[in-house]
């Protein structure tokens, strides 16, 4: 016996309203999946400013930006080991002689967005340090570069719970006043188990 249309509509509405509320900040970010290009997938640590600008040019030339590809992300490999005397991350001057901000300006002039990389812990998956213990300082630095996206690994050591640290870095980013897409890589065996369980579902 076919289900009456009115009952079908009620069931559909109930199904849509039965999902638990999402845990997110109402800051306008993440409404759709971020699309773009990352240095990591092919170049790993062998990166520099010219490469990033050339890839940005190709995204435009190939019409990918018109399809929604907008992020150009610099992954691990742009930061030197250790911090400067002011506790700031040190950009590799051989790879990025003018720093990161001019790259952001170049990308923004083309309608693209800049992504950068860090780690939640004291070390990182790359050569440089992570942001552990320096969340506020690093968040301000990323914002000063006019970064639009931050990929955060968890290869280094953290103090306290993983969830608490993700929240602290999130709050530090939001405190800058700049909209930065926060892309996290929790350490877990699967999305619904281990230390990343709070993010499952």
PDB file of C-alpha atoms in Angstrom:
ATOM      1  CA  UNK A   1       0.000   0.000   0.000  1.00  0.00           C
ATOM      2  CA  UNK A   2       1.553   3.335  -1.001  1.00  0.00           C
ATOM      3  CA  UNK A   3       2.339   5.844   1.746  1.00  0.00           C
ATOM      4  CA  UNK A   4       0.153   8.985   1.543  1.00  0.00           C
ATOM      5  CA  UNK A   5       2.009  12.058   0.304  1.00  0.00           C
ATOM      6  CA  UNK A   6       1.204  14.054   3.455  1.00  0.00           C
ATOM      7  CA  UNK A   7       2.646  11.307   5.663  1.00  0.00           C
ATOM      8  CA  UNK A   8       5.754  11.118   3.454  1.00  0.00           C
ATOM      9  CA  UNK A   9       6.329  14.851   3.906  1.00  0.00           C
ATOM     10  CA  UNK A  10       5.927  14.571   7.690  1.00  0.00           C
ATOM     11  CA  UNK A  11       8.384  11.679   7.834  1.00  0.00           C
ATOM     12  CA  UNK A  12      10.880  13.606   5.720  1.00  0.00           C
ATOM     13  CA  UNK A  13      10.604  16.694   7.921  1.00  0.00           C
ATOM     14  CA  UNK A  14      10.999  14.635  11.084  1.00  0.00           C
ATOM     15  CA  UNK A  15      14.058  12.950   9.594  1.00  0.00           C
ATOM     16  CA  UNK A  16      15.661  16.279   8.784  1.00  0.00           C
ATOM     17  CA  UNK A  17      14.997  17.686  12.239  1.00  0.00           C
ATOM     18  CA  UNK A  18      16.223  14.637  14.130  1.00  0.00           C
ATOM     19  CA  UNK A  19      19.908  15.267  13.486  1.00  0.00           C
ATOM     20  CA  UNK A  20      21.895  16.562  16.473  1.00  0.00           C
ATOM     21  CA  UNK A  21      23.007  20.197  16.218  1.00  0.00           C
ATOM     22  CA  UNK A  22      26.467  20.742  14.759  1.00  0.00           C
ATOM     23  CA  UNK A  23      29.254  22.155  16.894  1.00  0.00           C
ATOM     24  CA  UNK A  24      30.599  25.128  14.990  1.00  0.00           C
ATOM     25  CA  UNK A  25      31.128  28.854  15.183  1.00  0.00           C
ATOM     26  CA  UNK A  26      28.774  31.068  13.230  1.00  0.00           C
ATOM     27  CA  UNK A  27      31.570  32.949  11.484  1.00  0.00           C
ATOM     28  CA  UNK A  28      30.592  32.323   7.870  1.00  0.00           C
ATOM     29  CA  UNK A  29      33.355  29.789   7.225  1.00  0.00           C
ATOM     30  CA  UNK A  30      32.936  26.166   6.230  1.00  0.00           C
ATOM     31  CA  UNK A  31      29.487  26.550   4.695  1.00  0.00           C
ATOM     32  CA  UNK A  32      30.765  24.583   1.691  1.00  0.00           C
ATOM     33  CA  UNK A  33      33.793  22.264   1.372  1.00  0.00           C
ATOM     34  CA  UNK A  34      37.008  24.235   0.790  1.00  0.00           C
ATOM     35  CA  UNK A  35      38.561  23.508  -2.604  1.00  0.00           C
ATOM     36  CA  UNK A  36      42.059  24.332  -3.732  1.00  0.00           C
ATOM     37  CA  UNK A  37      45.615  23.073  -4.131  1.00  0.00           C
ATOM     38  CA  UNK A  38      48.275  22.101  -1.603  1.00  0.00           C
ATOM     39  CA  UNK A  39      52.048  21.952  -1.964  1.00  0.00           C
ATOM     40  CA  UNK A  40      52.147  18.732   0.063  1.00  0.00           C
ATOM     41  CA  UNK A  41      50.447  16.349  -2.352  1.00  0.00           C
ATOM     42  CA  UNK A  42      53.296  16.396  -4.853  1.00  0.00           C
ATOM     43  CA  UNK A  43      56.157  18.646  -3.738  1.00  0.00           C
ATOM     44  CA  UNK A  44      56.415  17.826  -0.024  1.00  0.00           C
ATOM     45  CA  UNK A  45      59.224  20.038   1.373  1.00  0.00           C
ATOM     46  CA  UNK A  46      60.586  21.091  -2.024  1.00  0.00           C
ATOM     47  CA  UNK A  47      58.651  24.352  -2.212  1.00  0.00           C
ATOM     48  CA  UNK A  48      59.281  28.066  -2.741  1.00  0.00           C
ATOM     49  CA  UNK A  49      57.485  31.315  -3.480  1.00  0.00           C
ATOM     50  CA  UNK A  50      57.857  31.014  -7.263  1.00  0.00           C
ATOM     51  CA  UNK A  51      56.246  27.582  -7.250  1.00  0.00           C
ATOM     52  CA  UNK A  52      53.287  28.839  -5.240  1.00  0.00           C
ATOM     53  CA  UNK A  53      52.729  31.815  -7.548  1.00  0.00           C
ATOM     54  CA  UNK A  54      53.057  29.648 -10.661  1.00  0.00           C
ATOM     55  CA  UNK A  55      50.471  27.203  -9.343  1.00  0.00           C
ATOM     56  CA  UNK A  56      48.147  30.091  -8.548  1.00  0.00           C
ATOM     57  CA  UNK A  57      48.516  31.291 -12.133  1.00  0.00           C
ATOM     58  CA  UNK A  58      47.666  27.819 -13.443  1.00  0.00           C
ATOM     59  CA  UNK A  59      44.537  27.612 -11.313  1.00  0.00           C
ATOM     60  CA  UNK A  60      43.329  30.772 -13.023  1.00  0.00           C
ATOM     61  CA  UNK A  61      44.497  29.770 -16.512  1.00  0.00           C
ATOM     62  CA  UNK A  62      42.841  26.347 -16.343  1.00  0.00           C
ATOM     63  CA  UNK A  63      39.538  27.843 -15.228  1.00  0.00           C
ATOM     64  CA  UNK A  64      39.619  26.007 -11.896  1.00  0.00           C
ATOM     65  CA  UNK A  65      38.881  29.179  -9.962  1.00  0.00           C
ATOM     66  CA  UNK A  66      35.643  29.540 -11.912  1.00  0.00           C
ATOM     67  CA  UNK A  67      34.706  26.056 -10.664  1.00  0.00           C
ATOM     68  CA  UNK A  68      35.222  26.989  -7.013  1.00  0.00           C
ATOM     69  CA  UNK A  69      38.905  26.238  -6.429  1.00  0.00           C
ATOM     70  CA  UNK A  70      40.163  29.168  -4.400  1.00  0.00           C
ATOM     71  CA  UNK A  71      42.721  28.059  -1.794  1.00  0.00           C
ATOM     72  CA  UNK A  72      46.452  27.797  -2.492  1.00  0.00           C
ATOM     73  CA  UNK A  73      47.965  26.137   0.560  1.00  0.00           C
ATOM     74  CA  UNK A  74      51.587  26.129   1.670  1.00  0.00           C
ATOM     75  CA  UNK A  75      52.119  22.984   3.715  1.00  0.00           C
ATOM     76  CA  UNK A  76      55.098  21.851   5.807  1.00  0.00           C
ATOM     77  CA  UNK A  77      58.483  22.986   4.533  1.00  0.00           C
ATOM     78  CA  UNK A  78      58.307  26.780   4.724  1.00  0.00           C
ATOM     79  CA  UNK A  79      59.350  27.178   8.374  1.00  0.00           C
ATOM     80  CA  UNK A  80      62.885  26.863   9.760  1.00  0.00           C
ATOM     81  CA  UNK A  81      63.677  24.923  12.909  1.00  0.00           C
ATOM     82  CA  UNK A  82      63.531  27.016  16.079  1.00  0.00           C
ATOM     83  CA  UNK A  83      61.968  30.399  16.759  1.00  0.00           C
ATOM     84  CA  UNK A  84      63.492  33.870  16.679  1.00  0.00           C
ATOM     85  CA  UNK A  85      64.361  35.926  19.770  1.00  0.00           C
ATOM     86  CA  UNK A  86      60.785  37.193  19.934  1.00  0.00           C
ATOM     87  CA  UNK A  87      59.302  33.705  19.912  1.00  0.00           C
ATOM     88  CA  UNK A  88      58.096  34.021  16.317  1.00  0.00           C
ATOM     89  CA  UNK A  89      58.139  31.314  13.660  1.00  0.00           C
ATOM     90  CA  UNK A  90      60.931  31.812  11.122  1.00  0.00           C
ATOM     91  CA  UNK A  91      60.081  31.590   7.428  1.00  0.00           C
ATOM     92  CA  UNK A  92      62.852  30.028   5.325  1.00  0.00           C
ATOM     93  CA  UNK A  93      64.463  33.025   3.519  1.00  0.00           C
ATOM     94  CA  UNK A  94      65.940  30.802   0.810  1.00  0.00           C
ATOM     95  CA  UNK A  95      62.519  29.525  -0.209  1.00  0.00           C
ATOM     96  CA  UNK A  96      60.457  32.619   0.568  1.00  0.00           C
ATOM     97  CA  UNK A  97      62.876  35.591   0.453  1.00  0.00           C
ATOM     98  CA  UNK A  98      60.101  38.184   0.740  1.00  0.00           C
ATOM     99  CA  UNK A  99      58.198  36.345   3.451  1.00  0.00           C
ATOM    100  CA  UNK A 100      54.613  35.126   3.283  1.00  0.00           C
ATOM    101  CA  UNK A 101      52.596  38.359   3.200  1.00  0.00           C
ATOM    102  CA  UNK A 102      53.564  39.246  -0.406  1.00  0.00           C
ATOM    103  CA  UNK A 103      52.318  35.810  -1.476  1.00  0.00           C
ATOM    104  CA  UNK A 104      48.993  36.504   0.178  1.00  0.00           C
ATOM    105  CA  UNK A 105      48.822  39.834  -1.653  1.00  0.00           C
ATOM    106  CA  UNK A 106      49.571  38.103  -4.962  1.00  0.00           C
ATOM    107  CA  UNK A 107      46.918  35.447  -4.435  1.00  0.00           C
ATOM    108  CA  UNK A 108      44.317  37.942  -3.238  1.00  0.00           C
ATOM    109  CA  UNK A 109      44.913  40.075  -6.332  1.00  0.00           C
ATOM    110  CA  UNK A 110      43.755  37.074  -8.367  1.00  0.00           C
ATOM    111  CA  UNK A 111      40.746  36.342  -6.201  1.00  0.00           C
ATOM    112  CA  UNK A 112      42.472  33.373  -4.550  1.00  0.00           C
ATOM    113  CA  UNK A 113      43.135  32.654  -0.870  1.00  0.00           C
ATOM    114  CA  UNK A 114      46.293  31.716   1.007  1.00  0.00           C
ATOM    115  CA  UNK A 115      46.616  28.679   3.247  1.00  0.00           C
ATOM    116  CA  UNK A 116      49.506  28.022   5.638  1.00  0.00           C
ATOM    117  CA  UNK A 117      50.544  25.183   7.909  1.00  0.00           C
ATOM    118  CA  UNK A 118      51.365  24.488  11.534  1.00  0.00           C
ATOM    119  CA  UNK A 119      51.166  21.711  14.105  1.00  0.00           C
ATOM    120  CA  UNK A 120      49.112  21.590  17.289  1.00  0.00           C
ATOM    121  CA  UNK A 121      52.103  20.327  19.274  1.00  0.00           C
ATOM    122  CA  UNK A 122      55.569  21.574  20.080  1.00  0.00           C
ATOM    123  CA  UNK A 123      57.063  19.943  16.981  1.00  0.00           C
ATOM    124  CA  UNK A 124      55.630  19.431  13.521  1.00  0.00           C
ATOM    125  CA  UNK A 125      55.548  16.958  10.658  1.00  0.00           C
ATOM    126  CA  UNK A 126      57.990  19.256   8.876  1.00  0.00           C
ATOM    127  CA  UNK A 127      61.346  20.743   9.835  1.00  0.00           C
ATOM    128  CA  UNK A 128      60.025  23.609  11.902  1.00  0.00           C
ATOM    129  CA  UNK A 129      58.408  23.849  15.315  1.00  0.00           C
ATOM    130  CA  UNK A 130      54.720  23.490  15.942  1.00  0.00           C
ATOM    131  CA  UNK A 131      52.446  26.044  17.576  1.00  0.00           C
ATOM    132  CA  UNK A 132      52.195  24.250  20.925  1.00  0.00           C
ATOM    133  CA  UNK A 133      52.623  26.798  23.711  1.00  0.00           C
ATOM    134  CA  UNK A 134      52.446  29.655  21.183  1.00  0.00           C
ATOM    135  CA  UNK A 135      48.849  29.595  19.966  1.00  0.00           C
ATOM    136  CA  UNK A 136      48.140  33.291  20.470  1.00  0.00           C
ATOM    137  CA  UNK A 137      51.476  34.436  19.042  1.00  0.00           C
ATOM    138  CA  UNK A 138      51.214  32.220  15.982  1.00  0.00           C
ATOM    139  CA  UNK A 139      47.565  33.043  15.341  1.00  0.00           C
ATOM    140  CA  UNK A 140      48.448  36.745  15.261  1.00  0.00           C
ATOM    141  CA  UNK A 141      51.326  35.993  12.903  1.00  0.00           C
ATOM    142  CA  UNK A 142      49.107  34.025  10.500  1.00  0.00           C
ATOM    143  CA  UNK A 143      46.562  36.840  10.578  1.00  0.00           C
ATOM    144  CA  UNK A 144      49.288  39.431   9.898  1.00  0.00           C
ATOM    145  CA  UNK A 145      50.205  37.447   6.790  1.00  0.00           C
ATOM    146  CA  UNK A 146      46.544  37.729   5.731  1.00  0.00           C
ATOM    147  CA  UNK A 147      46.236  33.944   5.678  1.00  0.00           C
ATOM    148  CA  UNK A 148      42.776  32.577   4.908  1.00  0.00           C
ATOM    149  CA  UNK A 149      43.269  28.907   5.774  1.00  0.00           C
ATOM    150  CA  UNK A 150      45.283  27.047   8.389  1.00  0.00           C
ATOM    151  CA  UNK A 151      46.056  23.338   8.164  1.00  0.00           C
ATOM    152  CA  UNK A 152      47.020  21.916  11.549  1.00  0.00           C
ATOM    153  CA  UNK A 153      48.669  18.514  11.977  1.00  0.00           C
ATOM    154  CA  UNK A 154      49.269  16.693  15.232  1.00  0.00           C
ATOM    155  CA  UNK A 155      52.755  15.227  15.035  1.00  0.00           C
ATOM    156  CA  UNK A 156      54.270  17.064  17.995  1.00  0.00           C
ATOM    157  CA  UNK A 157      53.811  16.662  21.737  1.00  0.00           C
ATOM    158  CA  UNK A 158      50.908  18.486  23.392  1.00  0.00           C
ATOM    159  CA  UNK A 159      50.185  19.327  27.010  1.00  0.00           C
ATOM    160  CA  UNK A 160      46.697  18.424  28.169  1.00  0.00           C
ATOM    161  CA  UNK A 161      43.908  16.841  26.194  1.00  0.00           C
ATOM    162  CA  UNK A 162      43.789  16.945  22.419  1.00  0.00           C
ATOM    163  CA  UNK A 163      40.306  18.485  22.454  1.00  0.00           C
ATOM    164  CA  UNK A 164      41.362  21.279  24.812  1.00  0.00           C
ATOM    165  CA  UNK A 165      44.318  22.159  22.606  1.00  0.00           C
ATOM    166  CA  UNK A 166      42.211  22.259  19.427  1.00  0.00           C
ATOM    167  CA  UNK A 167      39.819  24.600  21.231  1.00  0.00           C
ATOM    168  CA  UNK A 168      42.637  26.854  22.442  1.00  0.00           C
ATOM    169  CA  UNK A 169      44.079  27.302  18.964  1.00  0.00           C
ATOM    170  CA  UNK A 170      40.568  27.842  17.572  1.00  0.00           C
ATOM    171  CA  UNK A 171      39.955  30.589  20.108  1.00  0.00           C
ATOM    172  CA  UNK A 172      43.333  32.187  19.375  1.00  0.00           C
ATOM    173  CA  UNK A 173      42.514  32.312  15.658  1.00  0.00           C
ATOM    174  CA  UNK A 174      39.110  33.843  16.288  1.00  0.00           C
ATOM    175  CA  UNK A 175      40.624  36.405  18.639  1.00  0.00           C
ATOM    176  CA  UNK A 176      42.626  37.844  15.736  1.00  0.00           C
ATOM    177  CA  UNK A 177      39.444  39.079  14.085  1.00  0.00           C
ATOM    178  CA  UNK A 178      40.458  37.553  10.747  1.00  0.00           C
ATOM    179  CA  UNK A 179      38.418  34.787   9.145  1.00  0.00           C
ATOM    180  CA  UNK A 180      40.759  31.798   8.858  1.00  0.00           C
ATOM    181  CA  UNK A 181      39.435  28.394   7.831  1.00  0.00           C
ATOM    182  CA  UNK A 182      40.598  25.970  10.529  1.00  0.00           C
ATOM    183  CA  UNK A 183      41.491  22.561   9.070  1.00  0.00           C
ATOM    184  CA  UNK A 184      42.508  20.020  11.718  1.00  0.00           C
ATOM    185  CA  UNK A 185      44.091  16.560  11.536  1.00  0.00           C
ATOM    186  CA  UNK A 186      43.261  14.827  14.845  1.00  0.00           C
ATOM    187  CA  UNK A 187      45.388  11.853  15.839  1.00  0.00           C
ATOM    188  CA  UNK A 188      43.206   8.754  15.824  1.00  0.00           C
ATOM    189  CA  UNK A 189      42.904   5.308  14.257  1.00  0.00           C
ATOM    190  CA  UNK A 190      39.471   6.033  12.795  1.00  0.00           C
ATOM    191  CA  UNK A 191      37.015   8.944  12.930  1.00  0.00           C
ATOM    192  CA  UNK A 192      34.845   7.354  15.613  1.00  0.00           C
ATOM    193  CA  UNK A 193      37.475   6.003  17.981  1.00  0.00           C
ATOM    194  CA  UNK A 194      40.447   7.134  19.997  1.00  0.00           C
ATOM    195  CA  UNK A 195      41.306  10.701  20.888  1.00  0.00           C
ATOM    196  CA  UNK A 196      39.350  12.180  17.961  1.00  0.00           C
ATOM    197  CA  UNK A 197      36.050  10.641  19.062  1.00  0.00           C
ATOM    198  CA  UNK A 198      34.624  14.046  20.150  1.00  0.00           C
ATOM    199  CA  UNK A 199      34.701  15.111  16.494  1.00  0.00           C
ATOM    200  CA  UNK A 200      32.906  12.049  15.133  1.00  0.00           C
ATOM    201  CA  UNK A 201      29.379  12.212  13.762  1.00  0.00           C
TER     202      UNK A 201
END
